[in-house]
Short mmCIF file of C-alpha atoms and ligand atoms in Angstrom, two decimals:
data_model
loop_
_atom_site.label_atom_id
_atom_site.label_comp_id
_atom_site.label_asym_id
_atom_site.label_seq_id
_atom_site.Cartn_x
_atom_site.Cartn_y
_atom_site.Cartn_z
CA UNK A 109 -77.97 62.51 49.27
CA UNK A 110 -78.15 65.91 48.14
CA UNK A 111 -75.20 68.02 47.61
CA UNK A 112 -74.35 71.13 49.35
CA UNK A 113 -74.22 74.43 47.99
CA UNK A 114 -72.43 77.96 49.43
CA UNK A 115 -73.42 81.10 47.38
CA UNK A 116 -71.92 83.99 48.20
CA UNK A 117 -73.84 87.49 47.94
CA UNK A 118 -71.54 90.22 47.23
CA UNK A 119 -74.16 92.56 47.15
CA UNK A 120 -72.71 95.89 46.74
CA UNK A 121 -69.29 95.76 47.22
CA UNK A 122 -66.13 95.03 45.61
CA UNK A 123 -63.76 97.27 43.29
CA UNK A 124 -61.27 95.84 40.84
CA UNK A 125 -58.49 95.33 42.50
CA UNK A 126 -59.91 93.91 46.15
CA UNK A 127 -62.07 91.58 43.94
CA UNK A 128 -58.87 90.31 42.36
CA UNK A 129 -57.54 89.61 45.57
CA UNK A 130 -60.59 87.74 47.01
CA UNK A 131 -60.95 85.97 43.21
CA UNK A 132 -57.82 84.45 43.49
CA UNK A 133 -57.75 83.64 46.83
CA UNK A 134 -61.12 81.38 46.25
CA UNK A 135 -59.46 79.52 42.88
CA UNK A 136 -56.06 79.31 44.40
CA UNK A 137 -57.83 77.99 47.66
CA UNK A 138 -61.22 76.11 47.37
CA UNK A 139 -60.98 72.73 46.06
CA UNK A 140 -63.12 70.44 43.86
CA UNK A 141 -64.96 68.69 46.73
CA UNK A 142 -67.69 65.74 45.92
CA UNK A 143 -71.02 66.83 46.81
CA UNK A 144 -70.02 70.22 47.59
CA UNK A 145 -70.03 73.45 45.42
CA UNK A 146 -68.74 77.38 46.12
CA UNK A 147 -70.07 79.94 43.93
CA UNK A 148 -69.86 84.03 44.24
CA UNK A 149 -72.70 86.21 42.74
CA UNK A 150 -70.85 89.50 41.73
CA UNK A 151 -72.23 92.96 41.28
CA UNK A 152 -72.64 92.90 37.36
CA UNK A 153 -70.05 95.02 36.46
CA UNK A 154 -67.41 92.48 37.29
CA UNK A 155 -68.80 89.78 35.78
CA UNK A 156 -65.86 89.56 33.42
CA UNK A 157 -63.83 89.46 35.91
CA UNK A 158 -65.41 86.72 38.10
CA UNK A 159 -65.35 84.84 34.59
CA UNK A 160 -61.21 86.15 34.06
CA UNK A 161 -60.12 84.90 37.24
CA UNK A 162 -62.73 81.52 38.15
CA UNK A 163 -62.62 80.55 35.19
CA UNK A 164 -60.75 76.81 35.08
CA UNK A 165 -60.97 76.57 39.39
CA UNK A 166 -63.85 74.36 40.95
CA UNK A 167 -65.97 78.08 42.10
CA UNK A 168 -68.67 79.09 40.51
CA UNK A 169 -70.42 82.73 39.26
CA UNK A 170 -73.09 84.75 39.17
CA UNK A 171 -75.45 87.69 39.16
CA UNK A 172 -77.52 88.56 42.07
CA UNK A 173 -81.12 89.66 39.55
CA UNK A 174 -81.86 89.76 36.00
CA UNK A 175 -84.17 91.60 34.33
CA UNK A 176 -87.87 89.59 33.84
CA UNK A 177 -87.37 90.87 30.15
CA UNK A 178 -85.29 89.23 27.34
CA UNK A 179 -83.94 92.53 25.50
CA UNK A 180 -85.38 95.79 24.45
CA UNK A 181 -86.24 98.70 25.66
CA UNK A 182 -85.48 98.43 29.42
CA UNK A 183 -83.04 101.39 30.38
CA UNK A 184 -80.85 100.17 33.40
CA UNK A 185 -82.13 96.50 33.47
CA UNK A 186 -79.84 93.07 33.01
CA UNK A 187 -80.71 90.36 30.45
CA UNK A 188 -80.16 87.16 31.76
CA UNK A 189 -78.88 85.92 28.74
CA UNK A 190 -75.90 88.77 29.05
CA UNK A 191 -75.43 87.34 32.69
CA UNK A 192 -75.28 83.63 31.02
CA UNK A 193 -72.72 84.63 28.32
CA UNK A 194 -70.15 85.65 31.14
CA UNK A 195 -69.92 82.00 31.71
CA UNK A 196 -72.73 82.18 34.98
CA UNK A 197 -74.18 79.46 36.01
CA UNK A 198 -76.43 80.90 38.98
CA UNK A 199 -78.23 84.39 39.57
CA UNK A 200 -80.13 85.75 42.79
CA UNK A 201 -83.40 86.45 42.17
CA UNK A 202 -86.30 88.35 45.01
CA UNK A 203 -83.61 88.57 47.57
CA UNK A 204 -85.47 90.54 50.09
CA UNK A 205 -83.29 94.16 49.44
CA UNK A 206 -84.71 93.90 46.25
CA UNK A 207 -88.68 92.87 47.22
CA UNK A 208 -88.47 95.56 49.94
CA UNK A 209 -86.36 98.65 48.02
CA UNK A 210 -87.78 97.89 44.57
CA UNK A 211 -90.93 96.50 45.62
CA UNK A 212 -90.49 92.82 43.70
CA UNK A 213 -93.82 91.21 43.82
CA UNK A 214 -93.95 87.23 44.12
CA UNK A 215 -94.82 87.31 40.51
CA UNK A 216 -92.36 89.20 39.36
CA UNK A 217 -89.78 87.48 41.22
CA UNK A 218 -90.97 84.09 39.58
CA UNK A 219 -90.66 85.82 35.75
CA UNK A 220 -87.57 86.68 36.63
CA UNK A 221 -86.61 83.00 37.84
CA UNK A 222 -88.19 81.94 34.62
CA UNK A 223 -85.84 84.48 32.51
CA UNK A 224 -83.20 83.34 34.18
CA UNK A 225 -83.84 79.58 33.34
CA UNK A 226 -84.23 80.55 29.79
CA UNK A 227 -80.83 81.79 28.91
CA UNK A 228 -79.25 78.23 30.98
CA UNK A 229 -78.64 80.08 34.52
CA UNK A 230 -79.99 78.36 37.46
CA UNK A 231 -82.13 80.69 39.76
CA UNK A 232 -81.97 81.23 43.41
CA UNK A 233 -85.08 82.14 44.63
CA UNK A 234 -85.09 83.72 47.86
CA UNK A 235 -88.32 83.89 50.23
CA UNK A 236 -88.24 84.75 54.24
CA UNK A 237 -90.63 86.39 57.04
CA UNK A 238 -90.25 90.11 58.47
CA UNK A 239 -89.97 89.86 61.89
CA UNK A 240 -93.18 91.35 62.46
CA UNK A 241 -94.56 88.64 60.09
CA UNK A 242 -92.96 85.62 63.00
CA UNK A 243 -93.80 87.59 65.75
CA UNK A 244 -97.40 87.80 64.49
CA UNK A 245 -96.98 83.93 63.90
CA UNK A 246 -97.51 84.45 59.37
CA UNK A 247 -94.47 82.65 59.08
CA UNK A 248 -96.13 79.57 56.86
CA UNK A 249 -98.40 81.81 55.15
CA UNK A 250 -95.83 84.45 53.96
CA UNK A 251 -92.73 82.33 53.01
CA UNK A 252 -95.86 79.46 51.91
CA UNK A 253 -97.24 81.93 49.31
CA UNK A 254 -93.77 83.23 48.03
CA UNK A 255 -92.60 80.01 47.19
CA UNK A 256 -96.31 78.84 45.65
CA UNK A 257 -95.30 81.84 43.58
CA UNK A 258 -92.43 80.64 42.46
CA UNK A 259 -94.51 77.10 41.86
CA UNK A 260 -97.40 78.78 39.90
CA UNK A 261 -95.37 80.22 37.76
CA UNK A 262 -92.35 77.87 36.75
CA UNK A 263 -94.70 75.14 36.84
CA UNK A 264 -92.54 71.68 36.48
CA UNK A 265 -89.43 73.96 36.13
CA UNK A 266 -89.24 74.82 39.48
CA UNK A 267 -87.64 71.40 40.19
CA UNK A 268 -84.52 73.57 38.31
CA UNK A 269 -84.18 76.35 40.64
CA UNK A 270 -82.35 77.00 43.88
CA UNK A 271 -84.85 77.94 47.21
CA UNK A 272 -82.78 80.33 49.82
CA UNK A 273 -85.13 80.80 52.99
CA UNK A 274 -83.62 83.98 54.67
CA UNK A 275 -85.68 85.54 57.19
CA UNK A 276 -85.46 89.46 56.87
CA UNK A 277 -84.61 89.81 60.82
CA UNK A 278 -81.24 87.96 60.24
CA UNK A 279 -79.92 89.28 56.88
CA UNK A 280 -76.10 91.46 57.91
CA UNK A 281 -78.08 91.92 61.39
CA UNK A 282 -75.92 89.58 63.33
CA UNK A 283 -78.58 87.72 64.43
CA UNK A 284 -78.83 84.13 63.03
CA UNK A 285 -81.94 81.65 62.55
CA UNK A 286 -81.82 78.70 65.07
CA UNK A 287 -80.20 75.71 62.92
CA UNK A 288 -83.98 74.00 64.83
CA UNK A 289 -86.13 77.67 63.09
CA UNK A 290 -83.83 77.07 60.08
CA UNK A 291 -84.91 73.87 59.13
CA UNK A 292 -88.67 73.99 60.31
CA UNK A 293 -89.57 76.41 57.81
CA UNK A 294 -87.34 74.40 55.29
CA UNK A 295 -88.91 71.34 55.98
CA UNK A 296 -91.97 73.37 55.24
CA UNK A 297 -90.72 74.54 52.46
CA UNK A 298 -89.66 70.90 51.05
CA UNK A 299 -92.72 69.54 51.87
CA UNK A 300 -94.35 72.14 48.98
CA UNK A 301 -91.87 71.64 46.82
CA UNK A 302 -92.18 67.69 46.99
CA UNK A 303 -96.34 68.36 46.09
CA UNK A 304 -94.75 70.47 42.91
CA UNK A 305 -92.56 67.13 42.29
CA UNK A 306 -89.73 69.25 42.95
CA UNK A 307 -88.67 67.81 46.32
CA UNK A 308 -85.19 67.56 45.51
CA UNK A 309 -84.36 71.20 45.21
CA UNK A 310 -80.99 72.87 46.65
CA UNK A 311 -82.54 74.92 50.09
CA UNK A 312 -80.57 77.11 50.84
CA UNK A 313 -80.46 79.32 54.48
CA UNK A 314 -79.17 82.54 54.10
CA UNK A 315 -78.98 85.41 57.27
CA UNK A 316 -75.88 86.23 59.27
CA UNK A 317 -74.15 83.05 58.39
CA UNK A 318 -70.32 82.56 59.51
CA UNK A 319 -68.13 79.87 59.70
CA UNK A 320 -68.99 79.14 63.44
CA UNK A 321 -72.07 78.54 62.58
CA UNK A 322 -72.34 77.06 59.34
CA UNK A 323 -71.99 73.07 60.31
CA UNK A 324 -74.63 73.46 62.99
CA UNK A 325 -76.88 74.95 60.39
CA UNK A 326 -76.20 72.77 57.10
CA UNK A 327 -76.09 69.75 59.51
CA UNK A 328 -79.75 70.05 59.88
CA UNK A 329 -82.03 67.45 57.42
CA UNK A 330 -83.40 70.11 54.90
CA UNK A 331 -80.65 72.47 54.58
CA UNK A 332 -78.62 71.80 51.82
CA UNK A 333 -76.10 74.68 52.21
CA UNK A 334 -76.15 78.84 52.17
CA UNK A 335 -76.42 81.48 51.00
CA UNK A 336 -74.20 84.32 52.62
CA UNK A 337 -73.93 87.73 52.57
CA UNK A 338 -71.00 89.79 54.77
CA UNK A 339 -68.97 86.52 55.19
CA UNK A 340 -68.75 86.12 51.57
CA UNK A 341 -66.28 89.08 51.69
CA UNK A 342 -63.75 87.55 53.07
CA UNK A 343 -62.54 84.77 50.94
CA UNK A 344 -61.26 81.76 54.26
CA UNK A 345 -64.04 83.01 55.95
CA UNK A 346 -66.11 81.72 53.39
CA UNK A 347 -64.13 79.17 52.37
CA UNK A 348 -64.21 77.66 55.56
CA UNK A 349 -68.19 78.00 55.68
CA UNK A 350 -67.98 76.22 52.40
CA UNK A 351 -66.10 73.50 53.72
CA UNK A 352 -68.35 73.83 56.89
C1 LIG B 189 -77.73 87.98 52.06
O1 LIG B 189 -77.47 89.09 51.66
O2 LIG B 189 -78.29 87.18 51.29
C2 LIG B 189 -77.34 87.61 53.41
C3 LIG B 189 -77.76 86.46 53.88
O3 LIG B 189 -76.58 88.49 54.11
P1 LIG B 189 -75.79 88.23 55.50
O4 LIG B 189 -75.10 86.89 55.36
O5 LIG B 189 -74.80 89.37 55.59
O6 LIG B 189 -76.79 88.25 56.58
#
């Protein structure tokens, strides 16, 4: 059976001292579970402080990007290897704020997963439909081609990474995939995967999850946890969807 996995997606948010707060709520408060795993991606900045405070407790870090690039001259951009030597273990990567206000293209998105399994860090690739893609019924073909993407260019690899389907229309809208539109698009999403010989991967669903409706969601046959946004922020909310 595969295990289930909560990322949390800070985004934006945080300051020193209400990140120590929420820090040492999750160590003091999530524990070591079989089969389960809780892990925050913090904005980079306090990735020393993710490591200061996690560090020895069953809950995970990350970074939500990385740069496609290994060093050099990149003005603003992240290494992954300087996210990996903060002790990481996962990092966000074509989460739709980033495809839409920085215009990641499928390919870059995959260079950047493949950066990000260079320096050790396990990537979670995120793919999902506008709304106007579902409505217009492009659901297969849009989320189908990001992951191929992701297939193309991690080749065998991909079998390393993390998949998060979250559909645009649901990401801090309040409005939540069906745990039965959840998992047909995952299953669709497996079923690609398995072709790759990557059927095992973490799928993750990520879009206005909460703890009242986490079980209904991770219950279903291909979803293998979350990935959350605004609940993440408040450490038993989240805990509770981690336990969910
Ligand atoms: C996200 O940012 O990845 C996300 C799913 O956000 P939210 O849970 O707030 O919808």
């Amino acid at each position: 059976m595969r295990a289930k996995l909560v990322v949390g997606n800070w985004k934006m948010n945080g300051d020193l001292a209400s990140n120590a707060r929420r820090l040492d709520a999750l160590a003091a408060g999530w524990k070591a579970k079989p089969g389960r795993e809780l892990a925050v991606c913090v904005p980079f900045p306090y990735l020393a402080q993710a490591r200061e405070r996690l560090q020895g407790s069953a809950v995970a870090w990350g970074a939500q990007d990385v740069s496609e690039h290994a060093a050099g001259a990149h003005t603003g951009e992240v290494a992954a290897a300087m996210v990996a030597e903060f002790g990481s273990r996962y990092a966000i990567v074509g989460h739709s704020e980033r495809r839409q206000a920085h215009r990641e293209s499928d390919a870059l998105v995959a260079a950047k997963a493949r950066a990000a399994l260079a320096a050790g860090l396990v990537p979670v690739v995120c793919v999902g439909e506008t709304l106007a893609e579902r409505d217009a019924g492009r659901i297969e073909e849009v989320v189908g081609a990001q992951v191929d993407a992701a297939i193309a260019g991690l080749g065998e690899a991909v079998a390393r990474c993390v998949v998060a389907y979250e559909p645009v229309w649901a990401i801090g809208t309040g409005r939540t995939a069906t745990p039965e539109q959840a998992q047909e698009v995952h299953a669709l999403l497996r079923a690609r995967l398995k072709r790759a010989g990557a059927g095992d991967v973490a799928l993750l669903y990520g879009g206005s999850v909460k703890a009242a409706n986490a079980a209904a969601l991770f219950g279903m046959a291909d979803v293998d946890g979350g990935l959350v946004g605004g609940a993440s922020l408040d450490a038993d909310e989240f805990m509770a969807i981690g336990a969910a």
